[in-house]
CSV table of C-alpha atoms in Angstrom, one decimal:
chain,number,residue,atom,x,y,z
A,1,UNK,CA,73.5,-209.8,169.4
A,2,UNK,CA,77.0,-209.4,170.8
A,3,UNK,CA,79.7,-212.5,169.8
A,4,UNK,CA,82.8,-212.7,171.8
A,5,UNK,CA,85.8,-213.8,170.5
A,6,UNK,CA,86.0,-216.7,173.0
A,7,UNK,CA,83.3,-219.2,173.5
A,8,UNK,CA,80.0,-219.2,175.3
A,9,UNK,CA,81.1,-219.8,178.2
A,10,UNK,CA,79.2,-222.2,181.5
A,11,UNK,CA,79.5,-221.1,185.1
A,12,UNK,CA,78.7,-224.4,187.3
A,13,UNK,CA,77.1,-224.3,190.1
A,14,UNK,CA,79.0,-225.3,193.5
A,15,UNK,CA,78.9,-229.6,194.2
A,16,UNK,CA,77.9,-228.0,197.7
A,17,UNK,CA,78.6,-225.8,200.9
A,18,UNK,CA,81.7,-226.5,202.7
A,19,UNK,CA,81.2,-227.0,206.2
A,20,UNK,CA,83.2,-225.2,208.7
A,21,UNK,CA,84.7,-227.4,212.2
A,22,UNK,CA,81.8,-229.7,213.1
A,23,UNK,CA,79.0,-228.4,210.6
A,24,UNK,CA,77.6,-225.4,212.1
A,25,UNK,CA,78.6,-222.6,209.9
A,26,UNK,CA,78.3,-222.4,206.4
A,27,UNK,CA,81.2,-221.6,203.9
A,28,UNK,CA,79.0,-219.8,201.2
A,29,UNK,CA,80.6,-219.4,197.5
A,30,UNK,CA,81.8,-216.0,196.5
A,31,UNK,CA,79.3,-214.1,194.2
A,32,UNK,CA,80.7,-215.3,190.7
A,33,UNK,CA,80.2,-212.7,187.4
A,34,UNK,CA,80.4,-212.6,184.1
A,35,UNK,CA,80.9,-209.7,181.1
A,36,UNK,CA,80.5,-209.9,177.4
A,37,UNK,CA,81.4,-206.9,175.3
A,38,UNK,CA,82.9,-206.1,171.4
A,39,UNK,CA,86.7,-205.5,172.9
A,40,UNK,CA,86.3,-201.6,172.3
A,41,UNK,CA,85.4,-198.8,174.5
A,42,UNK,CA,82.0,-199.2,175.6
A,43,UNK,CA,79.8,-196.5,174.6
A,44,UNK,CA,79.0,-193.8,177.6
A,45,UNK,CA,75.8,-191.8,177.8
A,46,UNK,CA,72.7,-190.9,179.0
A,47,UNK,CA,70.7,-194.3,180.3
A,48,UNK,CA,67.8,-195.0,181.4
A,49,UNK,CA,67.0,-198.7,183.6
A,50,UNK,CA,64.2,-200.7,183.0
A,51,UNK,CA,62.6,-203.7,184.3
A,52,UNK,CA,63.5,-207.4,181.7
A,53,UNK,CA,59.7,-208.0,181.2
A,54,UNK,CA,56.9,-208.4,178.6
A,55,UNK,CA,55.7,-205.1,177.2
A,56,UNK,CA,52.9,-203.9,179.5
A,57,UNK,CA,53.7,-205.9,182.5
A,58,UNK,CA,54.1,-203.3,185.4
A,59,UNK,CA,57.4,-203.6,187.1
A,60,UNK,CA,57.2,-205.4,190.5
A,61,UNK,CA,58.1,-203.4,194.0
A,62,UNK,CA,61.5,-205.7,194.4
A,63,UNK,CA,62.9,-204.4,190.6
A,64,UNK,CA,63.0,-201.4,192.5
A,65,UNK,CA,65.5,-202.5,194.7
A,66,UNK,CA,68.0,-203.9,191.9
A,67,UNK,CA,67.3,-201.0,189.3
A,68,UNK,CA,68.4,-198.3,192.1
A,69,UNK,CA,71.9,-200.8,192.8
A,70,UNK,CA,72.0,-201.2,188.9
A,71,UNK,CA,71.9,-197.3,188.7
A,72,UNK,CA,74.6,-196.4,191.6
A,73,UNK,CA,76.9,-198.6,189.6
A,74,UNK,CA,76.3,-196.8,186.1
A,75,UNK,CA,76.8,-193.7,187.5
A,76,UNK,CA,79.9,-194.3,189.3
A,77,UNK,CA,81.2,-196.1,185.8
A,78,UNK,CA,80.5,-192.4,183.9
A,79,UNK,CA,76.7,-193.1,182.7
A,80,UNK,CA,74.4,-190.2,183.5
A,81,UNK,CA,70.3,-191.0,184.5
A,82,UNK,CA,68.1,-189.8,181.8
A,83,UNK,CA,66.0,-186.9,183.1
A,84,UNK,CA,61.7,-188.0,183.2
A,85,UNK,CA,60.1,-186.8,179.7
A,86,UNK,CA,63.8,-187.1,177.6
A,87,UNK,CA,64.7,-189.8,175.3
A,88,UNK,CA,67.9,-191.5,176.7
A,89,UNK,CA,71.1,-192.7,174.5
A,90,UNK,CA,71.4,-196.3,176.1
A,91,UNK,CA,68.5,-198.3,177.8
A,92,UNK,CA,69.6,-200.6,180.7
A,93,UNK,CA,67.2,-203.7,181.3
A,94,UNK,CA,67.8,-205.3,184.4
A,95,UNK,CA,66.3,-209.1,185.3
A,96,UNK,CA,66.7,-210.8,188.7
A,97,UNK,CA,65.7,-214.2,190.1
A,98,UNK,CA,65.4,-215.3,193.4
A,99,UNK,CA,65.0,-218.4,194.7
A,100,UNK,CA,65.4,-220.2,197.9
A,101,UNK,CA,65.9,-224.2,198.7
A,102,UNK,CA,66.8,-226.5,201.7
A,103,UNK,CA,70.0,-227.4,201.8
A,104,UNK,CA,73.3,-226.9,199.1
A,105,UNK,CA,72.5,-225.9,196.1
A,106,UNK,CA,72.0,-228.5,193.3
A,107,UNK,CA,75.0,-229.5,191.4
A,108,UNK,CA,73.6,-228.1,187.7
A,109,UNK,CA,75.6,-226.4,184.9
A,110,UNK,CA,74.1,-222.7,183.7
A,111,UNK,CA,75.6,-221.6,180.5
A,112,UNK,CA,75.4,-218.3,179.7
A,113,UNK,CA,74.9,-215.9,176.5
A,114,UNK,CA,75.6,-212.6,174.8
A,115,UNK,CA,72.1,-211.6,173.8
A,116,UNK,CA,70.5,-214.4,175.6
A,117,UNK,CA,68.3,-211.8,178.2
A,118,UNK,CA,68.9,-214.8,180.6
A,119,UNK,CA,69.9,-217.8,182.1
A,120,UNK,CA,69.3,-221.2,180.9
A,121,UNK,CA,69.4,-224.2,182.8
A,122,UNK,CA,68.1,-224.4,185.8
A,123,UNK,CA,68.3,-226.3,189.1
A,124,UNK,CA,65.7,-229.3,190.2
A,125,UNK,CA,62.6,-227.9,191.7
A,126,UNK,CA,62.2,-224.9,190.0
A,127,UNK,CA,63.7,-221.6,189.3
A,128,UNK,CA,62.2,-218.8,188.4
A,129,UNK,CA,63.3,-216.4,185.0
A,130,UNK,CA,65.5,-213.5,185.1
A,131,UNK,CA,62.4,-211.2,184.1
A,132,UNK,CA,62.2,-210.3,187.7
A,133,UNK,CA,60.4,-213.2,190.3
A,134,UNK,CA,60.8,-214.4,194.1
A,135,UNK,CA,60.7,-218.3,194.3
A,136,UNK,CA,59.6,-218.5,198.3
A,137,UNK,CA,58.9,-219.8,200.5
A,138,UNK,CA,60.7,-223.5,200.4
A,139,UNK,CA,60.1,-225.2,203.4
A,140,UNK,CA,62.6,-228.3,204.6
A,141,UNK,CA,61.6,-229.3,207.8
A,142,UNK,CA,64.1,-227.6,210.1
A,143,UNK,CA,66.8,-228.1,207.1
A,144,UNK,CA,69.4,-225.2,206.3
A,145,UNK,CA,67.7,-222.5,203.7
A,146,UNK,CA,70.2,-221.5,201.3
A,147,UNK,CA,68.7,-218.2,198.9
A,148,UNK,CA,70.4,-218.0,195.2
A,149,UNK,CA,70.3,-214.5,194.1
A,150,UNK,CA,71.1,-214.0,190.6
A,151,UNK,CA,71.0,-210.3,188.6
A,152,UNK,CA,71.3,-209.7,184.4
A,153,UNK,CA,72.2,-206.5,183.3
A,154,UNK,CA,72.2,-205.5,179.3
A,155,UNK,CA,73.1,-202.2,177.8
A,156,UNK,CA,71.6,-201.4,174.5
A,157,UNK,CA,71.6,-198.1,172.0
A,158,UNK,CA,67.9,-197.4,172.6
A,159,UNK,CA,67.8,-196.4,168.8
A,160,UNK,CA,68.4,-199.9,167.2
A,161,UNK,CA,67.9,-202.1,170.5
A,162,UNK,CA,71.5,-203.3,169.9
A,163,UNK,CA,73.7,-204.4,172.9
A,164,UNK,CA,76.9,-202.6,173.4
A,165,UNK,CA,77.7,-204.6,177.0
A,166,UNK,CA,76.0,-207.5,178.9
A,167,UNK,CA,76.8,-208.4,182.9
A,168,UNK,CA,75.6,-211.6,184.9
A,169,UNK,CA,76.4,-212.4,188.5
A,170,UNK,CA,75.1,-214.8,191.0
A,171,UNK,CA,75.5,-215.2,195.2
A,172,UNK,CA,74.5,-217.6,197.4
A,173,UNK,CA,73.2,-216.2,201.5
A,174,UNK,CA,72.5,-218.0,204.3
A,175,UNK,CA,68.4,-218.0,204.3
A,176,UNK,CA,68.5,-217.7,207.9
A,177,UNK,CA,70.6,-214.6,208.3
A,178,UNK,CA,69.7,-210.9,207.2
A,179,UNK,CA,71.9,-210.3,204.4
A,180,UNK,CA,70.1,-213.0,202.6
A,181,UNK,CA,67.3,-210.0,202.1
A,182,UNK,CA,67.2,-208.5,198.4
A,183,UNK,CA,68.9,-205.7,199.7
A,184,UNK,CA,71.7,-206.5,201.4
A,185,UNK,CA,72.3,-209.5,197.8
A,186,UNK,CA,71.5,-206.5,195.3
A,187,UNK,CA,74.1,-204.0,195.8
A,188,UNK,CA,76.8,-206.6,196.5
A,189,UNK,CA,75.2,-208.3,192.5
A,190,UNK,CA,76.0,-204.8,191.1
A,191,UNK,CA,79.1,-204.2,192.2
A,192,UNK,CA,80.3,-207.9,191.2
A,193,UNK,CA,79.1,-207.1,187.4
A,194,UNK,CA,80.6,-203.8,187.5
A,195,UNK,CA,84.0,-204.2,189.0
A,196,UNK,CA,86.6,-202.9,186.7
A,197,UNK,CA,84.0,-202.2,184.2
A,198,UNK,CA,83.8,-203.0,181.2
A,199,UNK,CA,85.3,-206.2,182.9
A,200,UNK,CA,87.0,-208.8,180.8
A,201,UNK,CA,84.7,-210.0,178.3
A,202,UNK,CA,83.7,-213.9,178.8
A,203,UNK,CA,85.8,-214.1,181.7
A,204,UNK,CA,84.2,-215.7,185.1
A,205,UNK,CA,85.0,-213.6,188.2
A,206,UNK,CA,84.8,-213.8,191.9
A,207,UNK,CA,84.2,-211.3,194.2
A,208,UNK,CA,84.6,-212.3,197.7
């Protein structure tokens, strides 16, 4: 388990969506992101991505989505895909959640960890784990449907499981218009974690 030299740090969740004029568009938060490395040059190689699940549990069809923005990112950052049938340097498991709910998002402080292979917390009414899960539909009764995307990337020597670099990022879409889909919110997730890559370790960013 990585330790960074600052502390664990919490991203809270926005009080709630800003409304524009008289209350017809929504102001959305910026996706937010987070990176936790050892403060040295982060070790380069051939990777291979895999789905954050239980041993045995067959990836789902929208992993396929974030592991193929996961993998632009890597390669554009010096990482090469391992060829099928070769053992790769570096393994990159990739979790996602996404859940929708009527209305702002909760107020509810996430804190996250180096190592952790997730969030914890949570919001009221359920969220679902970063092993890869869709939370829908919510339902509301004409209300607005806001859909929290959220994407965890770990790096890890495939030899000794240990994690060399660890990325978390979150955005919020409008349920009701099309970049709310998984992916139109998985490429922008990516490129969040991976701006400036290795990115400041334990330092909250925003990309708007």
């Amino acid at each position: 388990m990585l330790r960074p030299s600052v502390p664990a740090l919490t991203l809270a969740l926005p009080l709630g969506l800003l409304l524009a004029g008289c209350a017809t568009a929504l102001r959305l938060p910026p996706a937010e992101a987070v990176r936790y490395h050892l403060g040295e040059p982060v070790e380069r190689g051939s990777v291979r991505v895999e789905p954050l699940v239980a041993p045995g549990v067959p990836a789902s069809i929208e992993f396929r989505t974030y592991a193929a923005a996961v993998e632009t990112e890597l390669l554009r950052n010096g990482y090469t895909l391992a060829t099928p049938g070769t053992e790769p340097r570096l393994v990159a498991t990739v979790g996602f959640s996404r859940t929708a709910q009527a209305g702002p998002p909760r107020s509810s402080p996430v804190s996250i960890g180096i190592g952790g292979g997730g969030f914890s917390g949570g919001r009221r009414g359920g969220g679902v784990g970063l092993g890869g899960g869709v939370g829908f539909p919510v339902g509301g009764g004409g209300a607005t449907e806001i859909v929290a995307s959220e994407l965890a990337v770990t790096i890890k020597r495939r030899a000794d499981q240990s994690p060399v670099w660890e990325g978390r990022a979150r955005s919020y879409a409008d349920g009701s218009k099309p970049d709310a889909d998984a992916a139109q919110q998985a490429p922008r997730l990516a490129a969040a974690m991976f701006a400036g890559f290795p990115g400041e370790s334990g330092r909250t960013v925003e990309i708007k």
